[in-house]
Amino acid sequence: MEGEKVNVVIDLVNEIANISDFRPMVKKQYCNLARRLKLLIPLFEEIRDMKDSIPNDTSKALVLFKDALDSAKELLRFGCEGSKIYMVLERDRIMNNFYEVTARLEQSLDGISYDKLDISDEVKEQVELVLTQFRRAKGRVDEPDAKLYEDMSFLYNNSSDAAIDPAVLSQLADKLQLMGIADLTQESLALHEMVAVSGGDPGARIEKMSMLLKKIKDHVQIENLVKDDTKTAKGVSAGFYELGENDANHQAPAIPSDFKCPISLELMMDPVIVSTGQTYERSCIEKWLQDGHGTCPKTQQSLTSTVLTPNYVLRSLIEQWCEANGIEPPKRPSTSEPSKSASACTPAERSKIESLIQKLTSGGPEDQRSAAGEIRLLAKRNADNRVAIAEAGAIPLLVGLLSVPDSRTQEHAVTALLNLSIYESNKGSIVSSGAVPGIVHVLKRGSMEARENAAATLFSLSVIDENKVTIGSSGAISPLVTLLSEGTQRGKKDAATALFNLCIYQGNKGKAVRAGVIPTLMRLLTEPSGGMVDEALAILAILASHPEGKAAIGAAEAVPVLVKFIGNGSPRNKENAAAVLVHLCSGDRQYIAQAQELGVMAPLLELAQNGTDRGKRKATQLIERMSRIREQEQHEVPTQTELQAQNDDIHPPLIINLDIDT
């Protein structure tokens, strides 16, 4: 049995050794880690071949080392296949993860009793060398490419193309090694894989990275086409054209599988992303939804939203591939988001908007109600209208209607602001116009539909981090908790998504707890319909890291419910329930004992083997803590794995459902 454990470790190290070709921004550290681990194979081979049984402490150290190896494998695989743009912009997070994994490897390797093992002196010296290198790696910080980070941050935060220096784009493409169709396609797929794995992109961070990639791609394509002018007779094009347009033997190329719609299996013209992260041709997925389906055709997961997000990067890559292969590119759809200065509205539409603004300004209550209702519908229709309505000065006028006595006017006004807020540039204008107190007023006193849309509006505005502070200090959290408790199913979901987003900010967590959110969440977990389990567990996982949240969860007698979901929940629910229990059991042995009495160990072992990546980590943390407490009632020392929980729970996944007004 012990030999099988060691063989698993050897196989894992060999798998890690075969991972290569790391991204440039992590290449040095990741190559060193893979090399150091490979040096340990002789150690494990000698342990495997020992005739005597392995000491108990060494056996436990090997289990911990195997778990650390699993984390190292995922880390290194991402370093080989992950998004280059993400690795630059999120370098601090990437390197913190690297140092944590290194520390876990060093700690578990140091726990092996070498003096009790029949190990050769040469192997012992080699292990000591590796341990020394691990310790040095924890304290060494390599200087990042500051210029690369600065240039990419500028592009990431700059929505305008006017001020971008082409030389900067050329340098970025060169440093990131994004110079050809294959590199660009791989980067695009890496970004969208991150959306699929995490269950969504609540902060739209990956979408912004995709738009940054599009800027680089467009520049590289233009630059290579210019260089190719002197080579077209031979059909050669600097890494983009594989066959020339004048090639007499040109054959219709095979369409890359990633460019085909999973439904029609044809080349996509207007690829869009659904809530599961999968991409489809817009017309195909729209027909699928119209036919009454509520699942993702490819994964069979339930769709938490019917919102379709344009996949700009993939669409651009498809166009580029078509041009490279002499195929007429798909026509660009007309529904893309306009620029701030876009004048896509017809003169008649603009005249209509101006007339409605006049009614809001000087009309009586009836005129204001009807005008707000019409603006609500216009803002729902398309992005061009959202830009034109905001430019016409409607936002401050709508804000003024939030406090009028007429409930129907309130409802129209708050829903119009919701629809306007879908356009990113309008979010700041809405908040700066003083809308938040009025929205909170509607959330407290409006009709049920108005309260639901007020909650959805607060979520939409809170996507911008500084707005989380503004909204949290405006008194919004308490009425959101009330709506979560007594609203319709849609109202509860709107309140949950708003609370989830607001509680990402540490300062709002205590406010939510004091507003009574924990008992409400516990009730939602035990409702017969179970329609709010995903949202409730995700919010609990955020609040459990706060001292007041942890205390309130413990007082709510949550352990039996959490154990139940660890055993029988969906993969996402298992990981969130385990995340809550990790915090609950930190320093409180009564909860550990209670969980053990309820039989949590078996489902934890299953989760540690077959759960999501985050679920595996949480299960491992709990198993490790329970094992240590059994063996060492006194002088308990926190493990490195437990310390990892602090960073891991900042943003537990939650698929956000934000529909435009229906």
XYZ file of C-alpha atoms in Angstrom:
662
model
C 0.000 0.000 0.000
C 2.834 2.404 0.931
C 4.600 1.525 -2.301
C 1.506 2.540 -4.255
C 1.508 5.931 -2.522
C 5.133 6.498 -3.467
C 4.485 5.398 -7.051
C 1.721 7.993 -7.288
C 4.211 10.655 -6.169
C 6.812 9.454 -8.711
C 4.228 9.498 -11.508
C 3.168 13.007 -10.533
C 6.764 14.266 -10.568
C 7.295 12.693 -13.983
C 4.124 14.366 -15.291
C 5.363 17.700 -13.982
C 8.771 17.150 -15.580
C 7.047 16.743 -18.956
C 5.358 20.154 -18.677
C 7.500 22.637 -20.565
C 7.435 25.701 -22.800
C 6.277 28.030 -20.042
C 5.084 31.547 -20.772
C 7.964 34.088 -20.847
C 6.727 36.009 -17.792
C 6.959 32.935 -15.501
C 9.487 30.835 -17.404
C 12.448 31.209 -15.017
C 10.581 30.396 -11.785
C 8.485 27.596 -13.250
C 11.408 25.897 -15.010
C 13.360 25.980 -11.734
C 10.440 24.437 -9.844
C 9.980 21.613 -12.380
C 13.749 20.937 -12.378
C 13.942 20.809 -8.571
C 11.054 18.389 -8.341
C 12.654 16.097 -10.904
C 15.771 15.912 -8.697
C 13.637 14.233 -6.013
C 12.781 11.135 -8.052
C 15.782 9.121 -6.698
C 14.551 9.829 -3.147
C 11.107 8.406 -3.794
C 12.504 5.439 -5.714
C 14.672 4.516 -2.725
C 11.713 4.918 -0.337
C 9.578 2.708 -2.602
C 12.222 -0.018 -2.691
C 12.739 -0.101 1.099
C 12.014 -3.452 2.730
C 11.073 -1.948 6.103
C 7.755 -0.197 6.621
C 7.686 3.563 6.279
C 7.476 5.488 9.595
C 4.087 7.019 10.326
C 5.286 10.640 10.231
C 6.981 10.070 6.880
C 3.833 8.484 5.487
C 1.826 11.547 6.490
C 4.450 13.860 5.054
C 4.220 11.993 1.740
C 0.447 12.534 1.668
C 0.952 16.266 2.198
C 3.708 16.307 -0.428
C 1.412 14.572 -2.910
C -1.278 17.223 -2.299
C 1.294 19.981 -2.780
C 2.412 18.264 -6.006
C -1.180 18.341 -7.288
C -1.235 22.096 -6.718
C 2.192 22.459 -8.345
C 0.986 20.509 -11.381
C -2.010 22.826 -11.848
C 0.206 25.869 -11.344
C 2.756 24.734 -13.925
C 0.118 23.644 -16.416
C -1.425 27.121 -16.258
C 2.061 28.547 -16.725
C 2.286 26.542 -19.943
C -1.253 26.943 -21.301
C -2.703 29.997 -19.542
C -3.302 33.514 -20.798
C -0.149 35.581 -21.268
C -2.081 38.817 -20.786
C -3.518 37.560 -17.495
C -0.072 36.539 -16.265
C 1.285 40.043 -16.793
C -1.666 41.971 -15.362
C -2.121 39.575 -12.425
C 1.587 38.898 -11.818
C 1.382 39.535 -8.052
C -1.423 36.998 -7.653
C 0.371 34.473 -9.873
C 3.647 34.818 -7.958
C 1.951 34.678 -4.551
C 0.406 31.383 -5.605
C 3.820 30.193 -6.772
C 5.465 31.058 -3.441
C 2.645 29.389 -1.492
C 2.983 26.165 -3.484
C 6.764 26.256 -3.048
C 6.355 26.716 0.714
C 3.957 23.741 0.909
C 6.399 21.547 -1.009
C 9.272 22.578 1.242
C 7.249 22.091 4.430
C 5.997 18.618 3.521
C 9.412 17.506 2.195
C 11.008 18.695 5.439
C 8.537 16.532 7.380
C 10.090 13.270 6.100
C 12.200 11.483 8.763
C 15.342 10.906 6.717
C 17.290 9.599 9.718
C 14.769 6.748 10.059
C 14.967 5.766 6.383
C 17.533 3.650 4.587
C 18.491 6.429 2.167
C 21.919 6.791 0.546
C 24.097 9.757 1.503
C 24.115 11.011 -2.084
C 20.316 11.183 -2.164
C 20.198 12.889 1.237
C 22.621 15.545 -0.011
C 20.509 16.056 -3.115
C 17.343 16.441 -1.035
C 19.063 18.941 1.255
C 20.095 20.914 -1.827
C 16.486 20.967 -3.092
C 15.216 22.036 0.328
C 17.736 24.877 0.390
C 16.614 25.973 -3.079
C 12.938 25.892 -2.008
C 13.737 28.094 0.997
C 15.605 30.563 -1.177
C 12.774 30.624 -3.714
C 10.309 31.695 -0.996
C 12.351 34.786 -0.199
C 13.507 35.710 -3.704
C 11.499 38.252 -5.659
C 12.521 38.730 -9.278
C 12.016 42.160 -10.739
C 9.064 42.136 -13.164
C 9.158 43.849 -16.544
C 7.808 47.185 -15.305
C 7.505 48.668 -18.800
C 5.512 45.679 -20.050
C 3.128 45.928 -17.086
C 2.791 49.702 -17.454
C 1.992 49.519 -21.182
C -0.499 46.693 -20.730
C -2.211 48.413 -17.793
C -2.616 51.538 -19.903
C -4.250 49.578 -22.721
C -6.362 47.554 -20.277
C -7.818 50.726 -18.739
C -8.048 52.762 -21.954
C -11.213 52.243 -23.993
C -10.135 54.680 -26.709
C -7.906 53.696 -29.622
C -6.925 57.249 -30.518
C -4.043 57.677 -28.072
C -2.412 54.273 -28.582
C 1.117 54.383 -29.952
C 1.592 51.687 -32.651
C 5.151 51.196 -31.386
C 3.751 50.185 -27.982
C 1.486 47.601 -29.608
C 4.432 46.225 -31.590
C 6.527 45.891 -28.421
C 3.695 44.174 -26.577
C 3.070 41.707 -29.401
C 6.780 40.915 -29.504
C 7.241 40.515 -25.730
C 4.086 38.433 -25.380
C 4.974 36.390 -28.478
C 1.582 37.098 -30.077
C 2.778 37.426 -33.655
C 0.744 34.857 -35.584
C -2.728 33.368 -35.997
C -1.901 30.314 -33.864
C -0.553 32.419 -30.969
C -3.526 34.789 -31.054
C -6.048 31.966 -31.235
C -4.419 30.158 -28.321
C -4.445 33.335 -26.214
C -8.122 33.938 -26.987
C -9.056 30.382 -26.068
C -7.024 30.622 -22.852
C -8.995 33.695 -21.780
C -12.355 32.140 -22.546
C -11.368 28.908 -20.822
C -10.856 30.978 -17.672
C -14.429 32.251 -17.963
C -15.748 28.704 -18.394
C -13.756 27.272 -15.477
C -14.714 30.047 -13.049
C -18.386 29.930 -14.039
C -18.542 33.466 -15.378
C -16.792 36.819 -15.364
C -18.596 38.914 -12.713
C -16.195 41.853 -12.836
C -15.844 41.740 -16.645
C -12.065 41.509 -16.134
C -11.571 38.751 -18.705
C -13.754 40.615 -21.194
C -11.492 43.683 -20.821
C -8.445 41.473 -21.341
C -10.095 40.074 -24.477
C -10.589 43.596 -25.803
C -6.927 44.335 -25.081
C -6.024 41.223 -27.076
C -8.202 42.471 -29.918
C -6.219 45.726 -30.065
C -2.961 43.788 -30.280
C -4.403 41.426 -32.888
C -5.701 44.242 -35.090
C -2.339 45.983 -34.982
C -0.368 42.812 -35.729
C -2.656 41.937 -38.614
C -2.343 45.366 -40.216
C 1.415 45.419 -39.711
C 1.882 42.004 -41.299
C -0.395 42.818 -44.212
C 1.717 45.900 -44.956
C 4.898 43.833 -44.807
C 3.295 41.279 -47.099
C 2.677 43.678 -50.002
C 5.943 42.660 -51.671
C 5.311 38.932 -51.217
C 1.793 38.331 -52.474
C 2.999 36.862 -55.762
C 4.409 33.944 -53.796
C 1.537 33.805 -51.367
C 3.689 34.370 -48.284
C 2.606 36.528 -45.376
C 4.813 36.823 -42.286
C 3.154 34.127 -40.226
C -0.486 34.803 -41.198
C -1.009 33.387 -44.712
C -0.309 29.741 -45.244
C -1.559 29.723 -48.854
C -1.462 32.592 -51.303
C -4.552 33.918 -53.030
C -2.878 33.209 -56.402
C -2.007 29.600 -55.615
C -3.540 27.582 -58.450
C -3.760 24.472 -56.298
C -5.478 26.238 -53.397
C -7.896 23.916 -51.617
C -10.699 24.943 -49.287
C -9.079 24.731 -45.844
C -10.546 22.795 -42.960
C -12.312 25.094 -40.520
C -10.651 25.005 -37.068
C -12.984 23.338 -34.582
C -12.884 26.365 -32.272
C -14.322 28.503 -35.083
C -17.362 26.239 -35.559
C -20.633 26.654 -33.706
C -21.205 23.534 -31.528
C -24.856 23.532 -32.650
C -24.620 24.032 -36.434
C -20.990 22.870 -36.825
C -20.556 25.743 -39.286
C -18.201 28.721 -39.262
C -19.509 31.307 -36.796
C -20.369 34.798 -38.079
C -21.521 36.336 -34.790
C -20.075 34.272 -31.888
C -21.564 34.996 -28.475
C -20.784 33.678 -24.983
C -23.490 32.216 -22.736
C -23.423 32.144 -18.935
C -21.502 28.835 -18.829
C -18.626 30.367 -20.790
C -19.330 28.411 -23.997
C -19.472 30.192 -27.366
C -22.169 29.708 -30.033
C -23.401 31.354 -33.222
C -25.911 33.974 -32.073
C -28.771 32.844 -34.341
C -28.337 29.189 -33.285
C -28.319 29.796 -29.532
C -31.182 32.297 -29.823
C -33.288 29.647 -31.587
C -32.288 27.124 -28.916
C -33.501 29.499 -26.194
C -36.674 30.407 -28.089
C -37.511 26.696 -28.300
C -37.728 26.652 -24.510
C -34.363 25.141 -23.599
C -32.763 26.368 -20.387
C -29.440 24.531 -20.591
C -26.120 24.978 -22.362
C -26.216 22.675 -25.431
C -22.564 21.650 -25.061
C -22.220 21.161 -21.289
C -25.890 20.549 -20.342
C -25.420 22.953 -17.404
C -28.376 25.165 -16.499
C -28.098 28.674 -17.923
C -28.344 31.184 -15.094
C -28.936 34.028 -17.557
C -30.138 34.446 -21.122
C -27.751 37.360 -21.702
C -25.521 36.739 -24.751
C -22.111 38.454 -24.643
C -20.375 39.115 -27.992
C -17.081 37.215 -28.311
C -15.185 40.033 -30.001
C -11.777 38.380 -29.969
C -12.936 35.114 -31.513
C -14.960 36.957 -34.140
C -11.907 38.979 -35.088
C -9.736 35.854 -35.263
C -12.301 34.173 -37.525
C -12.196 37.170 -39.860
C -8.410 37.036 -39.894
C -8.406 33.295 -40.624
C -10.841 33.827 -43.494
C -8.676 36.523 -45.030
C -5.584 34.348 -44.619
C -7.250 31.505 -46.496
C -8.905 33.449 -49.306
C -12.410 33.116 -47.854
C -14.850 36.005 -47.719
C -14.973 37.012 -44.038
C -18.321 36.877 -42.224
C -20.141 40.206 -42.213
C -19.707 42.039 -38.941
C -23.057 42.280 -37.101
C -24.463 45.706 -36.374
C -25.175 45.083 -32.675
C -21.701 45.820 -31.326
C -21.303 48.349 -28.534
C -20.923 51.888 -29.939
C -18.324 54.381 -28.880
C -19.229 57.223 -26.598
C -19.509 59.595 -29.538
C -21.420 57.213 -31.791
C -24.355 58.769 -33.633
C -25.987 55.535 -34.734
C -29.504 56.734 -33.904
C -31.542 58.010 -36.829
C -32.653 61.673 -36.871
C -36.183 60.507 -36.084
C -35.002 58.574 -33.034
C -32.966 61.518 -31.795
C -35.946 63.803 -32.271
C -38.049 61.336 -30.257
C -35.504 61.312 -27.432
C -35.349 65.113 -27.342
C -39.145 65.264 -27.148
C -39.145 62.851 -24.201
C -36.459 64.866 -22.426
C -38.644 67.958 -22.831
C -41.541 66.117 -21.187
C -39.331 65.077 -18.276
C -38.169 68.668 -17.867
C -41.380 70.640 -18.038
C -44.286 68.219 -18.290
C -46.842 67.384 -15.616
C -46.885 64.131 -13.612
C -48.732 62.237 -16.378
C -46.265 63.395 -19.047
C -43.293 62.533 -16.841
C -44.664 59.046 -16.162
C -45.255 58.277 -19.840
C -41.910 59.808 -20.890
C -40.016 57.746 -18.296
C -41.822 54.621 -19.538
C -40.868 55.312 -23.155
C -37.231 56.019 -22.221
C -37.238 52.731 -20.299
C -38.252 50.884 -23.476
C -35.816 52.797 -25.710
C -32.917 52.068 -23.333
C -33.884 48.404 -23.340
C -33.787 48.190 -27.127
C -30.110 48.675 -27.979
C -26.787 50.187 -26.942
C -27.005 53.071 -29.418
C -30.103 54.322 -27.632
C -28.367 54.071 -24.260
C -25.615 56.364 -25.491
C -28.000 58.851 -27.117
C -30.327 59.019 -24.082
C -27.422 59.701 -21.725
C -25.943 62.314 -24.052
C -29.314 64.082 -24.208
C -29.181 64.656 -20.432
C -31.815 62.161 -19.294
C -29.910 60.668 -16.345
C -30.256 63.589 -13.846
C -33.933 63.965 -14.792
C -34.600 60.261 -14.182
C -32.775 60.476 -10.854
C -35.147 63.257 -9.825
C -38.149 60.993 -10.481
C -36.955 58.322 -8.052
C -38.422 60.203 -5.098
C -41.809 61.210 -6.561
C -44.924 59.803 -4.822
C -46.242 57.970 -7.909
C -45.061 54.343 -7.699
C -45.406 53.707 -11.430
C -43.196 56.703 -12.263
C -40.631 55.432 -9.746
C -40.681 52.021 -11.379
C -40.162 53.465 -14.870
C -37.337 55.716 -13.684
C -35.340 53.070 -11.810
C -35.763 50.540 -14.614
C -34.667 53.100 -17.207
C -31.531 53.708 -15.114
C -30.976 49.935 -14.941
C -31.131 49.654 -18.709
C -28.887 52.692 -19.192
C -26.347 51.274 -16.722
C -25.727 48.251 -18.942
C -23.568 50.550 -21.078
C -20.303 50.798 -19.149
C -19.678 54.517 -19.607
C -23.094 55.398 -18.148
C -22.355 53.816 -14.751
C -20.185 56.702 -13.589
C -22.683 59.297 -14.835
C -25.507 57.637 -12.911
C -23.592 57.558 -9.622
C -22.182 61.090 -10.030
C -25.749 62.343 -10.606
C -26.605 61.288 -7.049
C -28.731 58.319 -8.071
C -27.756 55.904 -5.296
C -29.873 57.417 -2.456
C -32.892 57.539 -4.782
C -32.381 53.933 -5.869
C -32.161 52.887 -2.207
C -35.400 54.812 -1.548
C -37.142 52.804 -4.295
C -35.574 49.607 -2.932
C -37.199 50.334 0.443
C -40.591 51.719 -0.563
C -41.299 50.957 -4.230
C -43.516 48.320 -5.794
C -42.129 44.794 -5.880
C -41.056 45.136 -9.535
C -39.429 48.491 -8.791
C -37.595 46.990 -5.789
C -36.334 44.100 -7.909
C -35.044 46.439 -10.597
C -33.517 48.736 -7.975
C -31.535 45.763 -6.642
C -30.425 44.844 -10.168
C -29.368 48.466 -10.765
C -27.251 48.480 -7.608
C -25.542 45.293 -8.755
C -24.845 46.778 -12.187
C -23.358 49.942 -10.677
C -21.302 48.010 -8.109
C -19.275 46.328 -10.849
C -17.034 49.407 -10.482
C -15.092 48.898 -7.241
C -15.346 52.450 -5.876
C -19.118 52.248 -6.236
C -19.179 49.316 -3.801
C -18.108 51.736 -1.072
C -20.647 54.400 -2.097
C -23.539 51.942 -2.247
C -22.565 50.206 0.988
C -22.507 53.514 2.883
C -25.868 54.608 1.454
C -27.945 52.202 3.545
C -28.585 49.805 0.659
C -27.539 46.576 2.362
C -30.375 46.301 4.880
C -33.204 46.638 2.291
C -31.344 44.208 0.038
C -31.398 41.663 2.873
C -35.123 42.336 3.325
C -35.729 41.718 -0.394
C -33.637 38.557 -0.195
C -35.924 37.355 2.574
C -39.369 38.327 1.328
C -39.101 38.998 -2.405
C -40.287 36.952 -5.350
C -37.884 34.389 -6.776
C -36.589 36.977 -9.224
C -36.335 39.560 -6.434
C -34.343 37.195 -4.259
C -31.896 36.519 -7.082
C -31.508 40.238 -7.827
C -30.867 40.926 -4.132
C -28.422 38.007 -3.874
C -26.312 39.109 -6.843
C -26.188 42.671 -5.503
C -25.207 41.509 -2.004
C -22.585 39.137 -3.371
C -20.930 41.902 -5.365
C -21.113 44.474 -2.554
C -19.649 42.054 0.002
C -16.524 41.536 -2.075
C -15.548 44.844 -0.420
C -14.423 44.021 3.129
C -16.118 47.065 4.651
C -19.568 45.851 3.585
C -19.321 42.375 5.120
C -19.990 43.486 8.690
C -22.913 45.631 7.540
C -24.493 42.643 5.833
C -24.059 40.458 8.908
C -25.519 43.127 11.190
C -28.453 43.479 8.775
C -29.351 39.840 9.478
C -28.234 38.263 6.220
C -26.910 35.039 7.818
C -30.265 33.739 9.159
C -31.849 34.637 5.817
C -29.204 32.715 3.900
C -29.615 29.702 6.181
C -33.376 29.700 5.510
C -32.716 29.790 1.763
C -30.468 26.731 2.111
C -33.286 24.726 3.659
C -36.183 25.865 1.443
C -37.977 22.916 -0.204
C -37.599 24.451 -3.680
C -33.832 24.897 -3.251
C -33.851 27.634 -5.868
C -31.409 29.885 -4.018
C -28.818 27.372 -2.797
C -26.064 28.437 -5.233
C -26.373 32.100 -4.327
C -26.715 31.506 -0.576
C -23.614 29.337 -0.309
C -21.561 31.728 -2.459
C -22.441 34.673 -0.189
C -21.755 32.610 2.950
C -18.316 31.719 1.559
C -17.520 35.433 1.264
C -18.849 36.347 4.728
C -17.220 33.416 6.532
C -13.805 35.111 6.249
C -15.088 38.070 8.319
C -15.033 37.661 12.153
C -18.650 38.784 12.541
C -19.698 36.552 9.678
C -17.953 33.526 11.145
C -19.584 34.114 14.547
C -23.050 34.533 13.020
C -22.695 31.384 10.884
C -21.661 29.409 13.955
C -24.589 30.779 15.947
C -26.952 29.758 13.137
C -26.011 26.075 13.669
C -24.753 25.802 10.133
C -22.509 22.740 10.467
C -25.168 20.053 9.728
C -26.340 21.974 6.660
C -22.778 22.454 5.392
C -21.949 18.779 5.879
C -25.072 17.866 3.917
C -24.030 19.975 0.930
C -20.440 18.720 1.033
C -21.871 15.243 0.642
C -24.764 15.812 -1.746
C -24.448 19.232 -3.369
C -23.421 20.227 -6.862
C -19.640 20.591 -7.457
C -19.852 24.359 -6.932
C -21.991 23.979 -3.814
C -19.623 21.392 -2.356
C -16.642 23.698 -2.709
C -18.464 26.711 -1.233
C -19.817 24.654 1.683
C -16.294 23.350 2.348
C -14.920 26.907 2.142
C -17.393 28.060 4.807
C -16.547 25.091 7.034
C -12.800 25.799 6.720
C -13.285 29.243 8.264
C -15.799 27.989 10.809
C -13.417 25.294 12.038
C -10.416 27.621 12.228
C -9.686 27.842 15.952
C -13.025 26.290 16.983
C -12.644 22.599 17.737
C -16.283 22.250 18.708
C -17.267 22.656 15.055
C -14.613 20.180 13.938
C -15.891 17.632 16.426
C -19.489 18.259 15.349
C -18.617 17.841 11.671
C -16.770 14.591 12.406
C -19.716 13.226 14.365
C -21.941 14.007 11.380
C -19.706 11.881 9.131
C -18.014 14.630 7.151
C -14.759 12.719 6.616
C -16.029 10.412 3.871
C -17.479 13.178 1.657
C -14.355 15.280 2.310
C -12.133 12.476 1.047
C -14.335 12.181 -2.043
C -14.184 15.952 -2.587
C -10.394 15.962 -2.159
C -10.110 13.360 -4.921
C -12.823 14.349 -7.397
C -13.959 17.901 -6.640
C -13.238 21.150 -8.407
C -9.732 22.549 -7.917
C -10.937 24.900 -5.208
C -13.064 22.149 -3.667
C -10.014 19.864 -3.475
C -8.021 22.563 -1.688
C -10.770 23.222 0.843
C -11.306 19.522 1.531
C -7.561 19.036 1.996
C -7.431 21.919 4.470
C -10.235 20.387 6.549
C -8.808 16.860 6.447
C -5.396 18.132 7.450
C -6.786 20.148 10.367
C -8.859 17.220 11.623
C -5.885 14.875 11.415
C -3.580 17.226 13.283
C -6.114 17.866 16.049
C -6.577 14.151 16.600
C -2.826 13.669 16.987
C -1.844 16.875 18.724
C -4.373 18.346 21.111
C -1.815 20.791 22.418
C 0.635 23.186 20.718
C -1.310 23.296 17.486
C 0.565 25.010 14.648
C -1.334 26.401 11.635
C -0.339 24.693 8.402
C 0.606 26.395 5.163
C -2.446 24.880 3.513
C -4.727 26.538 6.065
C -3.067 29.908 5.535
C -3.852 29.606 1.821
C -7.566 29.880 2.626
C -7.304 33.613 3.264
C -6.533 34.454 -0.375
C -8.649 31.682 -1.826
C -11.970 33.040 -0.516
C -11.689 36.647 -1.703
C -13.754 35.927 -4.795
C -15.671 32.624 -4.551
C -17.376 31.906 -7.878
C -20.943 32.975 -8.464
C -22.618 33.060 -11.849
C -24.327 36.421 -12.016
C -27.771 36.755 -13.556
C -28.365 40.331 -14.711
C -30.981 40.665 -17.405
C -32.015 43.901 -19.032
C -35.558 44.875 -18.089
C -38.189 42.575 -19.473
